[in-house]
Amino acid sequence: MYSGSLTILLCSDNTALKRAVHACPALPSFSHTILEESPSESTQLAKLDVLIFSSIPANLQKIKNSCKKSALLVLCLPPERLATLDEESVDCATELWCATGSDAYLAGCCRKLFALLRERKEAQLTSIYLESTINSVPDLIWYKDCAGKHYKVNNSFCLAVGKEKDQIEGRGHYNIWDIEPEDYAKGKYICLESEETVMQTGKTCLFDECVKSKAGMRQFKTYKTPLRDEDGTIMGTVGVAHDVTNFANMGVELDLLLRNLPFGILIVGADGRIVRSNEYFQHYFHLEQDDIVGKIYKEWCKNFFLAVRPHTHDNLADVDVCIQGSMRVFEMLTAVIYDIFKNPAGAFILFSDVTKARENEKQIQIIADTDVLTNAYNRHYFYEVMNKKGREQLSALVFLDLDNFKGTNDTYGHLEGDKVLQTTATLVRQIFPDDILVRFGGDEFLLCITHDISMNALSEKITSLLHAVHNTLYTSTISASVGIADARDQSISLDELVHRADVAMYRAKKSGKNRFCLYKP
């Protein structure tokens, strides 16, 4: 949903760095402009999204202060310079890169930087969602810590207490509502006690609360929910108070809420039938209000959803829908609605179209794990997957290095060299279709044998591969040297397996090339 144009300032004479930055694809839904110049008074620093330096400018702190808060600043320096950076330079930089890294390293750094930029843009969008949502509803909304201090409130809350947000945020109940503790104790107020109840029970509670506002005494139906930290610890509460002093506007307020929330919404009654939808929902699913009102919600879901994939949170799921011949993915949030007597009165279902986001996530994962040239997995994938869940599946690790590859590049050019690498990968996959091929670097490949196979049978297949490589790729020059490490002993680490296969490969190369060797201590 978030889109726009990004501006990148590249101050560098590092050719590899320039190449990596220019080659990095734009973020989904974004375009970017790369400026190659040194920052000066004419440079509009406040409009830059990314700044990349291969040397430290004298006025680095001033440059940082002149940029917008969301701007990312990268220092790409030689190792010896990185090791001697002062504290101020480290604090200014979002990331520190090694200028002597390989092309693949710099390309990976650029991709990660762009991914970080995307995360920040998404966080910014989430903040906009939150502010726009809570400030578009007439109910009072607030967030408190466990001590009762208010850390965020909406505009309706400010209107009710007659104060600005800076007079509210960071302060407690008595200061905000201008009530003395003695008066609170004598009255029928339960605001503070209800907060304790919510934190003790650890669940959403509904309360009837009387509040003395600027408009006089008001009666609220207040929902309060505990806020939990990443580890599940309750760190405060969020409250939503609906003014029921006058019931005349309740229907109008509900319509206002449905119209202003930028999501598809369904409301289901206590009998399980759909009672209302908003315009976003009707637009998403190409349905009219009359097409769905009165239908049993669960039956409608069975007929309409092709697949439902629950998230780790029970009330969230991704659903697949075919709309006018087009596959769409929606994130669906389900929340129970309680009546005044705290009984379930229906459900509130929110739909957000995440089709593009899910496609982008898959594509980003593919890009992160795959070597673009050969479509083999890359080194990052090898260590990430094999270390976490693949080591026990390995029965053998094969290290393949092409013989005389540099000569092929020098004689026929790098494009032909690329074809050699692509063809090699194809040949390996043809002979080992069920195993994992990794381009380890340059003209080196790792083959992860993930099924049970004897060393004799593996040796026969490797012999076939050597024959195929030598007779397919420039017969007179290209061959392969292969090292094999037995991986069935689970006590051998992944790094040690790579080392053993590498040692065996070099033995094969020293023995005349175009052959394989089994690792022997």
Short mmCIF file of C-alpha atoms in Angstrom, two decimals:
data_model
loop_
_atom_site.label_atom_id
_atom_site.label_comp_id
_atom_site.label_asym_id
_atom_site.label_seq_id
_atom_site.Cartn_x
_atom_site.Cartn_y
_atom_site.Cartn_z
CA MET A 1 0.00 0.00 0.00
CA TYR A 2 2.91 2.34 0.78
CA SER A 3 4.51 3.74 -2.38
CA GLY A 4 6.65 6.64 -3.42
CA SER A 5 10.00 7.82 -4.72
CA LEU A 6 13.23 7.46 -2.74
CA THR A 7 16.38 9.55 -3.09
CA ILE A 8 19.79 7.97 -2.46
CA LEU A 9 22.97 10.03 -2.08
CA LEU A 10 26.05 7.99 -3.04
CA CYS A 11 29.36 9.65 -2.14
CA SER A 12 31.98 7.13 -3.17
CA ASP A 13 34.81 6.37 -5.57
CA ASN A 14 34.49 2.65 -4.82
CA THR A 15 33.55 1.05 -8.15
CA ALA A 16 32.25 -2.16 -6.59
CA LEU A 17 30.08 -0.20 -4.18
CA LYS A 18 28.68 1.94 -6.98
CA ARG A 19 27.93 -1.14 -9.02
CA ALA A 20 26.14 -2.82 -6.13
CA VAL A 21 24.01 0.24 -5.34
CA HIS A 22 23.01 0.79 -8.96
CA ALA A 23 22.22 -2.90 -9.43
CA CYS A 24 20.02 -3.17 -6.36
CA PRO A 25 16.37 -3.43 -7.45
CA ALA A 26 13.87 -0.87 -6.25
CA LEU A 27 11.55 -1.72 -3.39
CA PRO A 28 8.12 -3.00 -4.43
CA SER A 29 5.83 -0.04 -5.21
CA PHE A 30 8.81 2.35 -5.07
CA SER A 31 11.14 4.03 -7.50
CA HIS A 32 14.48 5.49 -6.49
CA THR A 33 16.93 8.12 -7.73
CA ILE A 34 20.66 7.82 -7.08
CA LEU A 35 22.64 11.06 -6.73
CA GLU A 36 26.41 10.81 -7.01
CA GLU A 37 27.79 13.97 -5.45
CA SER A 38 29.37 15.27 -2.26
CA PRO A 39 26.89 16.92 0.11
CA SER A 40 26.97 20.70 -0.14
CA GLU A 41 24.79 23.65 0.74
CA SER A 42 22.82 23.06 -2.45
CA THR A 43 22.10 19.44 -1.49
CA GLN A 44 18.60 19.12 -0.05
CA LEU A 45 19.55 16.81 2.79
CA ALA A 46 16.07 16.85 4.29
CA LYS A 47 14.74 15.07 1.19
CA LEU A 48 17.28 12.22 1.21
CA ASP A 49 16.21 8.73 2.26
CA VAL A 50 19.62 7.03 2.13
CA LEU A 51 23.18 8.43 2.37
CA ILE A 52 26.16 6.19 1.56
CA PHE A 53 29.74 7.37 2.17
CA SER A 54 33.02 5.59 1.44
CA SER A 55 34.90 8.14 3.54
CA ILE A 56 33.84 10.07 6.62
CA PRO A 57 32.89 13.68 5.85
CA ALA A 58 34.23 16.25 8.29
CA ASN A 59 30.73 17.50 9.08
CA LEU A 60 29.10 14.08 9.52
CA GLN A 61 27.10 15.04 12.60
CA LYS A 62 25.80 18.18 10.91
CA ILE A 63 24.77 16.18 7.85
CA LYS A 64 22.99 13.66 10.07
CA ASN A 65 21.13 16.43 11.91
CA SER A 66 20.04 18.00 8.62
CA CYS A 67 18.45 14.77 7.36
CA LYS A 68 14.99 13.60 8.19
CA LYS A 69 14.71 11.22 11.13
CA SER A 70 13.90 8.21 8.95
CA ALA A 71 16.98 8.65 6.72
CA LEU A 72 19.52 5.81 6.70
CA LEU A 73 23.25 6.63 6.79
CA VAL A 74 25.87 4.07 5.72
CA LEU A 75 29.64 4.23 6.13
CA CYS A 76 31.43 1.83 3.76
CA LEU A 77 35.05 1.85 4.90
CA PRO A 78 38.19 -0.30 4.79
CA PRO A 79 38.56 -2.72 7.72
CA GLU A 80 41.37 -0.76 9.30
CA ARG A 81 39.29 2.42 9.23
CA LEU A 82 36.26 0.66 10.68
CA ALA A 83 38.36 -0.60 13.55
CA THR A 84 39.37 2.95 14.54
CA LEU A 85 35.99 4.73 14.22
CA ASP A 86 35.18 7.16 16.99
CA GLU A 87 31.99 6.93 19.01
CA GLU A 88 30.33 9.87 17.24
CA SER A 89 30.77 8.32 13.80
CA VAL A 90 29.40 4.97 14.98
CA ASP A 91 26.39 6.69 16.53
CA CYS A 92 25.69 8.62 13.33
CA ALA A 93 25.76 5.55 11.08
CA THR A 94 22.78 3.29 10.58
CA GLU A 95 25.05 0.59 9.18
CA LEU A 96 28.80 0.00 8.80
CA TRP A 97 30.01 -1.89 5.70
CA CYS A 98 33.41 -3.27 4.82
CA ALA A 99 34.62 -1.58 1.62
CA THR A 100 36.87 -4.51 0.70
CA GLY A 101 34.02 -7.01 0.69
CA SER A 102 33.15 -9.02 -2.41
CA ASP A 103 30.57 -7.97 -4.97
CA ALA A 104 28.17 -10.50 -3.45
CA TYR A 105 28.79 -9.04 0.02
CA LEU A 106 28.12 -5.46 -1.11
CA ALA A 107 25.05 -6.55 -3.08
CA GLY A 108 23.76 -8.33 0.01
CA CYS A 109 24.41 -5.24 2.13
CA CYS A 110 22.40 -3.14 -0.33
CA ARG A 111 19.51 -5.58 -0.31
CA LYS A 112 19.47 -5.67 3.47
CA LEU A 113 19.61 -1.88 3.60
CA PHE A 114 16.63 -1.66 1.26
CA ALA A 115 14.80 -4.26 3.34
CA LEU A 116 15.50 -2.15 6.47
CA LEU A 117 14.20 0.92 4.65
CA ARG A 118 11.06 -0.99 3.73
CA GLU A 119 10.59 -2.06 7.37
CA ARG A 120 10.87 1.54 8.48
CA LYS A 121 8.40 2.68 5.87
CA GLU A 122 6.02 -0.06 6.99
CA ALA A 123 6.50 0.95 10.64
CA GLN A 124 5.78 4.54 9.65
CA LEU A 125 2.67 3.37 7.82
CA THR A 126 1.59 1.36 10.86
CA SER A 127 1.98 4.46 13.01
CA ILE A 128 -0.13 6.42 10.52
CA TYR A 129 -2.74 3.65 10.64
CA LEU A 130 -2.83 3.80 14.42
CA GLU A 131 -3.04 7.59 14.66
CA SER A 132 -5.60 7.85 11.85
CA THR A 133 -7.71 5.06 13.30
CA ILE A 134 -7.84 6.16 16.93
CA ASN A 135 -8.35 9.81 15.99
CA SER A 136 -11.19 9.07 13.56
CA VAL A 137 -13.52 7.52 16.15
CA PRO A 138 -15.64 9.41 18.70
CA ASP A 139 -14.83 6.97 21.52
CA LEU A 140 -12.14 7.78 24.06
CA ILE A 141 -8.98 5.71 23.53
CA TRP A 142 -5.92 5.65 25.76
CA TYR A 143 -2.84 3.58 26.53
CA LYS A 144 -1.41 3.34 30.05
CA ASP A 145 1.58 1.74 31.70
CA CYS A 146 1.25 -0.44 34.80
CA ALA A 147 1.71 2.61 37.06
CA GLY A 148 -1.32 4.29 35.50
CA LYS A 149 0.50 6.92 33.43
CA HIS A 150 -1.09 7.75 30.08
CA TYR A 151 1.33 7.34 27.17
CA LYS A 152 -1.01 7.85 24.23
CA VAL A 153 -4.54 9.20 23.91
CA ASN A 154 -6.76 10.10 20.99
CA ASN A 155 -8.40 13.40 20.10
CA SER A 156 -11.73 12.39 21.65
CA PHE A 157 -10.00 11.80 24.97
CA CYS A 158 -8.48 15.30 24.82
CA LEU A 159 -11.89 16.79 24.04
CA ALA A 160 -13.47 15.00 27.00
CA VAL A 161 -10.92 16.24 29.55
CA GLY A 162 -10.44 19.65 27.93
CA LYS A 163 -6.67 19.35 27.64
CA GLU A 164 -3.99 18.99 24.98
CA LYS A 165 -2.06 15.76 24.52
CA ASP A 166 1.13 17.20 26.02
CA GLN A 167 -0.87 17.96 29.17
CA ILE A 168 -2.09 14.37 29.36
CA GLU A 169 0.63 12.02 28.16
CA GLY A 170 2.95 10.96 30.98
CA ARG A 171 0.45 11.90 33.70
CA GLY A 172 -1.88 9.93 35.95
CA HIS A 173 -5.64 9.77 36.49
CA TYR A 174 -6.01 12.47 39.16
CA ASN A 175 -4.05 15.12 37.23
CA ILE A 176 -5.83 14.46 33.97
CA TRP A 177 -9.40 14.48 35.28
CA ASP A 178 -8.73 17.22 37.87
CA ILE A 179 -10.06 15.18 40.77
CA GLU A 180 -8.64 14.90 44.27
CA PRO A 181 -7.95 11.45 45.74
CA GLU A 182 -10.42 12.17 48.57
CA ASP A 183 -13.24 12.97 46.11
CA TYR A 184 -12.39 9.85 44.09
CA ALA A 185 -12.67 7.70 47.23
CA LYS A 186 -16.07 9.18 48.13
CA GLY A 187 -17.58 8.85 44.64
CA LYS A 188 -18.66 5.89 42.51
CA TYR A 189 -15.53 5.98 40.41
CA ILE A 190 -13.87 2.66 39.54
CA CYS A 191 -11.37 3.71 36.85
CA LEU A 192 -8.22 2.82 38.80
CA GLU A 193 -9.66 -0.39 40.26
CA SER A 194 -10.76 -1.59 36.82
CA GLU A 195 -7.19 -1.19 35.55
CA GLU A 196 -5.95 -3.48 38.31
CA THR A 197 -8.68 -6.02 37.49
CA VAL A 198 -7.65 -6.12 33.84
CA MET A 199 -3.97 -6.63 34.69
CA GLN A 200 -4.76 -9.30 37.30
CA THR A 201 -7.10 -11.32 35.06
CA GLY A 202 -4.95 -10.79 31.96
CA LYS A 203 -7.95 -10.48 29.66
CA THR A 204 -10.30 -7.93 28.12
CA CYS A 205 -12.96 -6.69 30.53
CA LEU A 206 -16.04 -4.50 30.08
CA PHE A 207 -16.87 -1.90 32.73
CA ASP A 208 -19.60 0.64 33.44
CA GLU A 209 -17.74 3.74 34.54
CA CYS A 210 -18.83 7.19 35.69
CA VAL A 211 -16.48 10.04 34.80
CA LYS A 212 -16.60 13.72 35.63
CA SER A 213 -15.72 15.37 32.32
CA LYS A 214 -15.71 18.96 31.10
CA ALA A 215 -19.24 18.33 29.88
CA GLY A 216 -20.34 17.12 33.32
CA MET A 217 -20.86 13.58 34.60
CA ARG A 218 -20.77 11.01 31.82
CA GLN A 219 -21.52 7.28 31.75
CA PHE A 220 -19.15 5.12 29.71
CA LYS A 221 -19.08 1.54 28.53
CA THR A 222 -15.36 0.91 28.74
CA TYR A 223 -13.41 -1.98 27.26
CA LYS A 224 -9.98 -2.45 28.80
CA THR A 225 -7.38 -4.90 27.55
CA PRO A 226 -3.95 -5.77 28.93
CA LEU A 227 -0.97 -4.82 26.78
CA ARG A 228 1.70 -7.50 26.66
CA ASP A 229 5.40 -7.24 25.88
CA GLU A 230 7.11 -9.66 23.49
CA ASP A 231 7.66 -12.15 26.31
CA GLY A 232 4.01 -11.99 27.37
CA THR A 233 4.58 -9.74 30.39
CA ILE A 234 1.75 -7.26 30.96
CA MET A 235 3.19 -3.77 30.49
CA GLY A 236 0.01 -1.72 30.73
CA THR A 237 -3.53 -1.45 29.39
CA VAL A 238 -5.45 0.00 26.47
CA GLY A 239 -8.89 1.40 27.07
CA VAL A 240 -11.78 2.28 24.76
CA ALA A 241 -14.64 4.20 26.37
CA HIS A 242 -17.98 4.61 24.60
CA ASP A 243 -20.20 7.40 25.90
CA VAL A 244 -23.63 5.87 26.56
CA THR A 245 -24.98 8.81 28.48
CA ASN A 246 -27.12 9.52 25.42
CA PHE A 247 -28.02 6.48 23.28
CA ALA A 248 -29.47 8.53 20.42
CA ASN A 249 -26.26 8.56 18.36
CA MET A 250 -25.13 4.97 18.78
CA GLY A 251 -26.27 3.87 15.30
CA VAL A 252 -24.74 6.95 13.69
CA GLU A 253 -21.44 6.38 15.48
CA LEU A 254 -21.29 2.77 14.30
CA ASP A 255 -21.87 3.84 10.70
CA LEU A 256 -19.19 6.51 11.08
CA LEU A 257 -16.72 3.94 12.39
CA LEU A 258 -17.43 1.51 9.55
CA ARG A 259 -17.05 4.20 6.92
CA ASN A 260 -13.78 5.62 8.22
CA LEU A 261 -11.79 2.47 8.94
CA PRO A 262 -9.72 1.71 5.80
CA PHE A 263 -10.45 -2.02 5.89
CA GLY A 264 -13.21 -4.37 4.79
CA ILE A 265 -15.51 -5.02 7.74
CA LEU A 266 -18.27 -7.54 8.46
CA ILE A 267 -20.43 -7.54 11.59
CA VAL A 268 -22.01 -10.83 12.61
CA GLY A 269 -24.87 -11.05 15.07
CA ALA A 270 -25.29 -13.38 18.05
CA ASP A 271 -27.22 -15.81 15.82
CA GLY A 272 -24.22 -16.15 13.51
CA ARG A 273 -25.80 -14.24 10.61
CA ILE A 274 -24.19 -11.30 8.82
CA VAL A 275 -25.88 -8.04 9.83
CA ARG A 276 -23.70 -5.35 8.23
CA SER A 277 -20.71 -4.63 5.99
CA ASN A 278 -18.89 -1.48 5.00
CA GLU A 279 -18.03 -0.04 1.59
CA TYR A 280 -14.45 -1.33 1.70
CA PHE A 281 -15.72 -4.87 2.15
CA GLN A 282 -18.16 -4.51 -0.72
CA HIS A 283 -15.40 -3.08 -2.93
CA TYR A 284 -12.92 -5.84 -1.99
CA PHE A 285 -15.29 -8.71 -2.70
CA HIS A 286 -17.46 -7.11 -5.43
CA LEU A 287 -20.59 -7.66 -3.36
CA GLU A 288 -23.54 -5.49 -2.46
CA GLN A 289 -24.95 -5.18 1.05
CA ASP A 290 -28.06 -7.12 0.05
CA ASP A 291 -25.92 -10.00 -1.30
CA ILE A 292 -24.66 -10.98 2.15
CA VAL A 293 -26.86 -9.52 4.90
CA GLY A 294 -28.85 -12.31 6.55
CA LYS A 295 -26.54 -15.12 5.40
CA ILE A 296 -25.02 -17.50 7.95
CA TYR A 297 -21.43 -16.32 8.28
CA LYS A 298 -19.78 -19.75 8.64
CA GLU A 299 -21.59 -21.09 5.55
CA TRP A 300 -20.63 -17.98 3.58
CA CYS A 301 -16.99 -18.54 4.54
CA LYS A 302 -17.08 -22.18 3.41
CA ASN A 303 -18.50 -21.20 0.03
CA PHE A 304 -16.35 -18.12 -0.51
CA PHE A 305 -12.89 -18.90 0.90
CA LEU A 306 -10.66 -21.30 -1.05
CA ALA A 307 -8.19 -21.71 1.82
CA VAL A 308 -7.75 -20.45 5.38
CA ARG A 309 -4.27 -20.27 6.98
CA PRO A 310 -4.40 -19.31 10.69
CA HIS A 311 -1.61 -17.15 12.10
CA THR A 312 0.07 -17.86 15.42
CA HIS A 313 -2.59 -15.59 16.95
CA ASP A 314 -5.93 -17.41 17.06
CA ASN A 315 -7.94 -14.44 15.84
CA LEU A 316 -5.79 -13.79 12.73
CA ALA A 317 -5.72 -15.75 9.48
CA ASP A 318 -4.86 -15.38 5.80
CA VAL A 319 -7.68 -16.38 3.43
CA ASP A 320 -7.48 -17.08 -0.31
CA VAL A 321 -10.34 -15.81 -2.45
CA CYS A 322 -11.00 -15.91 -6.18
CA ILE A 323 -12.64 -12.63 -7.22
CA GLN A 324 -13.71 -12.30 -10.85
CA GLY A 325 -11.07 -14.82 -11.91
CA SER A 326 -8.26 -13.20 -9.90
CA MET A 327 -6.67 -14.81 -6.84
CA ARG A 328 -6.47 -12.48 -3.84
CA VAL A 329 -5.12 -12.94 -0.31
CA PHE A 330 -6.77 -11.18 2.63
CA GLU A 331 -5.65 -10.95 6.22
CA MET A 332 -8.71 -11.57 8.39
CA LEU A 333 -9.03 -10.42 12.00
CA THR A 334 -11.93 -11.74 14.08
CA ALA A 335 -12.95 -10.14 17.38
CA VAL A 336 -15.89 -10.96 19.63
CA ILE A 337 -18.43 -8.19 20.38
CA TYR A 338 -19.84 -8.12 23.94
CA ASP A 339 -23.12 -6.55 25.00
CA ILE A 340 -23.79 -4.44 28.10
CA PHE A 341 -24.18 -7.60 30.18
CA LYS A 342 -20.79 -8.91 29.05
CA ASN A 343 -22.35 -11.65 26.97
CA PRO A 344 -21.07 -12.40 23.45
CA ALA A 345 -23.31 -10.45 21.08
CA GLY A 346 -21.65 -11.21 17.77
CA ALA A 347 -18.34 -10.74 16.00
CA PHE A 348 -16.39 -8.07 14.20
CA ILE A 349 -14.43 -9.36 11.17
CA LEU A 350 -11.85 -7.11 9.53
CA PHE A 351 -10.35 -7.81 6.08
CA SER A 352 -7.18 -6.28 4.64
CA ASP A 353 -5.97 -7.06 1.10
CA VAL A 354 -2.39 -8.34 1.54
CA THR A 355 -2.03 -9.99 -1.89
CA LYS A 356 0.87 -7.81 -2.98
CA ALA A 357 2.53 -7.93 0.41
CA ARG A 358 2.50 -11.74 0.48
CA GLU A 359 3.84 -11.91 -3.09
CA ASN A 360 6.62 -9.48 -2.17
CA GLU A 361 7.50 -11.50 0.93
CA LYS A 362 7.85 -14.67 -1.16
CA GLN A 363 9.92 -12.88 -3.79
CA ILE A 364 12.19 -11.30 -1.21
CA GLN A 365 12.76 -14.72 0.38
CA ILE A 366 13.59 -16.25 -3.01
CA ILE A 367 16.02 -13.44 -3.80
CA ALA A 368 17.64 -13.77 -0.38
CA ASP A 369 18.14 -17.55 -0.72
CA THR A 370 18.98 -18.02 -4.40
CA ASP A 371 21.95 -17.39 -6.68
CA VAL A 372 20.51 -15.34 -9.55
CA LEU A 373 22.83 -16.73 -12.22
CA THR A 374 22.43 -20.47 -11.65
CA ASN A 375 19.17 -20.65 -9.67
CA ALA A 376 21.06 -22.75 -7.12
CA TYR A 377 20.76 -21.91 -3.45
CA ASN A 378 23.32 -19.46 -2.13
CA ARG A 379 25.83 -19.63 0.72
CA HIS A 380 23.49 -17.80 3.11
CA TYR A 381 20.73 -20.35 2.53
CA PHE A 382 23.16 -23.23 3.02
CA TYR A 383 24.29 -22.12 6.46
CA GLU A 384 20.86 -20.84 7.51
CA VAL A 385 18.88 -23.98 6.60
CA MET A 386 21.49 -26.66 7.19
CA ASN A 387 22.51 -25.31 10.59
CA LYS A 388 18.92 -25.01 11.78
CA LYS A 389 17.10 -28.02 10.40
CA GLY A 390 19.03 -29.71 7.61
CA ARG A 391 22.19 -31.07 9.21
CA GLU A 392 20.56 -34.31 10.36
CA GLN A 393 19.31 -34.96 6.80
CA LEU A 394 22.80 -34.89 5.29
CA SER A 395 24.34 -38.23 4.36
CA ALA A 396 27.20 -36.70 2.35
CA LEU A 397 28.56 -33.32 1.30
CA VAL A 398 30.06 -32.92 -2.17
CA PHE A 399 32.41 -30.04 -3.06
CA LEU A 400 32.73 -29.38 -6.83
CA ASP A 401 35.24 -26.96 -8.30
CA LEU A 402 35.52 -26.37 -12.07
CA ASP A 403 38.99 -26.95 -13.57
CA ASN A 404 40.46 -24.28 -15.87
CA PHE A 405 37.45 -22.02 -15.46
CA LYS A 406 39.55 -18.84 -15.44
CA GLY A 407 41.01 -19.83 -18.80
CA THR A 408 37.52 -20.19 -20.22
CA ASN A 409 36.63 -16.71 -19.01
CA ASP A 410 39.82 -15.27 -20.46
CA THR A 411 39.41 -17.06 -23.79
CA TYR A 412 35.68 -16.86 -24.42
CA GLY A 413 34.59 -13.96 -22.20
CA HIS A 414 32.55 -13.73 -19.03
CA LEU A 415 29.21 -14.30 -20.76
CA GLU A 416 30.41 -17.70 -21.89
CA GLY A 417 31.78 -18.26 -18.40
CA ASP A 418 28.32 -17.58 -17.03
CA LYS A 419 26.89 -20.15 -19.42
CA VAL A 420 29.42 -22.70 -18.16
CA LEU A 421 28.24 -22.11 -14.58
CA GLN A 422 24.58 -22.34 -15.61
CA THR A 423 25.17 -25.54 -17.56
CA THR A 424 27.13 -27.06 -14.69
CA ALA A 425 24.22 -26.37 -12.33
CA THR A 426 21.80 -27.92 -14.82
CA LEU A 427 23.91 -31.07 -15.16
CA VAL A 428 24.16 -31.47 -11.39
CA ARG A 429 20.39 -31.13 -11.01
CA GLN A 430 19.79 -33.68 -13.76
CA ILE A 431 21.95 -36.31 -12.06
CA PHE A 432 20.99 -35.34 -8.48
CA PRO A 433 17.37 -34.13 -8.84
CA ASP A 434 16.39 -34.76 -5.21
CA ASP A 435 19.38 -33.16 -3.52
CA ILE A 436 20.25 -29.56 -2.65
CA LEU A 437 22.62 -27.64 -4.94
CA VAL A 438 24.44 -24.58 -3.55
CA ARG A 439 26.63 -22.14 -5.43
CA PHE A 440 29.26 -21.67 -2.75
CA GLY A 441 31.25 -19.00 -4.57
CA GLY A 442 32.79 -18.32 -7.98
CA ASP A 443 33.07 -21.67 -9.77
CA GLU A 444 32.55 -23.69 -6.57
CA PHE A 445 29.41 -25.68 -5.85
CA LEU A 446 28.26 -27.68 -2.84
CA LEU A 447 25.92 -30.62 -3.29
CA CYS A 448 24.03 -31.66 -0.16
CA ILE A 449 23.10 -35.33 -0.42
CA THR A 450 19.92 -35.56 1.64
CA HIS A 451 18.89 -39.16 1.01
CA ASP A 452 20.47 -42.40 2.20
CA ILE A 453 23.05 -43.59 -0.33
CA SER A 454 26.11 -45.78 -0.15
CA MET A 455 29.51 -44.30 -0.93
CA ASN A 456 29.84 -46.70 -3.86
CA ALA A 457 26.54 -45.59 -5.38
CA LEU A 458 27.43 -41.96 -4.79
CA SER A 459 30.83 -42.47 -6.42
CA GLU A 460 29.15 -43.89 -9.53
CA LYS A 461 26.87 -40.88 -9.83
CA ILE A 462 29.79 -38.49 -9.32
CA THR A 463 31.67 -40.30 -12.08
CA SER A 464 28.68 -39.75 -14.38
CA LEU A 465 28.65 -36.08 -13.44
CA LEU A 466 32.38 -35.67 -14.17
CA HIS A 467 31.88 -37.30 -17.55
CA ALA A 468 28.91 -35.03 -18.34
CA VAL A 469 30.80 -31.87 -17.34
CA HIS A 470 33.93 -32.75 -19.29
CA ASN A 471 32.04 -33.75 -22.45
CA THR A 472 29.50 -30.93 -22.41
CA LEU A 473 31.51 -27.87 -21.46
CA TYR A 474 34.32 -26.99 -23.88
CA THR A 475 35.63 -30.59 -23.94
CA SER A 476 39.26 -29.66 -24.29
CA THR A 477 39.47 -27.35 -21.31
CA ILE A 478 36.66 -27.63 -18.74
CA SER A 479 36.41 -30.44 -16.22
CA ALA A 480 35.65 -30.69 -12.54
CA SER A 481 37.45 -31.75 -9.39
CA VAL A 482 35.20 -33.16 -6.69
CA GLY A 483 35.63 -33.85 -2.99
CA ILE A 484 33.24 -36.00 -0.96
CA ALA A 485 32.80 -35.93 2.81
CA ASP A 486 30.77 -38.58 4.63
CA ALA A 487 28.19 -36.71 6.75
CA ARG A 488 26.43 -39.55 8.52
CA ASP A 489 28.30 -38.93 11.76
CA GLN A 490 26.10 -36.25 13.35
CA SER A 491 28.87 -35.15 15.71
CA ILE A 492 30.72 -33.56 12.77
CA SER A 493 29.83 -29.89 12.49
CA LEU A 494 28.71 -28.29 9.25
CA ASP A 495 31.86 -26.18 9.03
CA GLU A 496 34.01 -29.27 9.50
CA LEU A 497 32.09 -31.09 6.74
CA VAL A 498 32.73 -28.21 4.35
CA HIS A 499 36.41 -28.26 5.30
CA ARG A 500 36.68 -32.02 4.73
CA ALA A 501 34.94 -31.87 1.35
CA ASP A 502 37.19 -28.96 0.37
CA VAL A 503 40.33 -30.87 1.39
CA ALA A 504 39.20 -33.88 -0.64
CA MET A 505 38.48 -31.66 -3.65
CA TYR A 506 42.01 -30.20 -3.58
CA ARG A 507 43.44 -33.69 -3.40
CA ALA A 508 41.49 -34.53 -6.56
CA LYS A 509 42.78 -31.38 -8.24
CA LYS A 510 46.39 -32.12 -7.29
CA SER A 511 45.99 -35.70 -8.54
CA GLY A 512 45.33 -34.52 -12.08
CA LYS A 513 41.86 -32.91 -12.06
CA ASN A 514 38.69 -34.33 -13.67
CA ARG A 515 38.28 -36.81 -10.82
CA PHE A 516 36.92 -37.15 -7.31
CA CYS A 517 38.38 -38.05 -3.94
CA LEU A 518 36.76 -39.28 -0.74
CA TYR A 519 37.90 -37.48 2.37
CA LYS A 520 40.32 -39.42 4.49
CA PRO A 521 41.98 -38.00 7.61
#
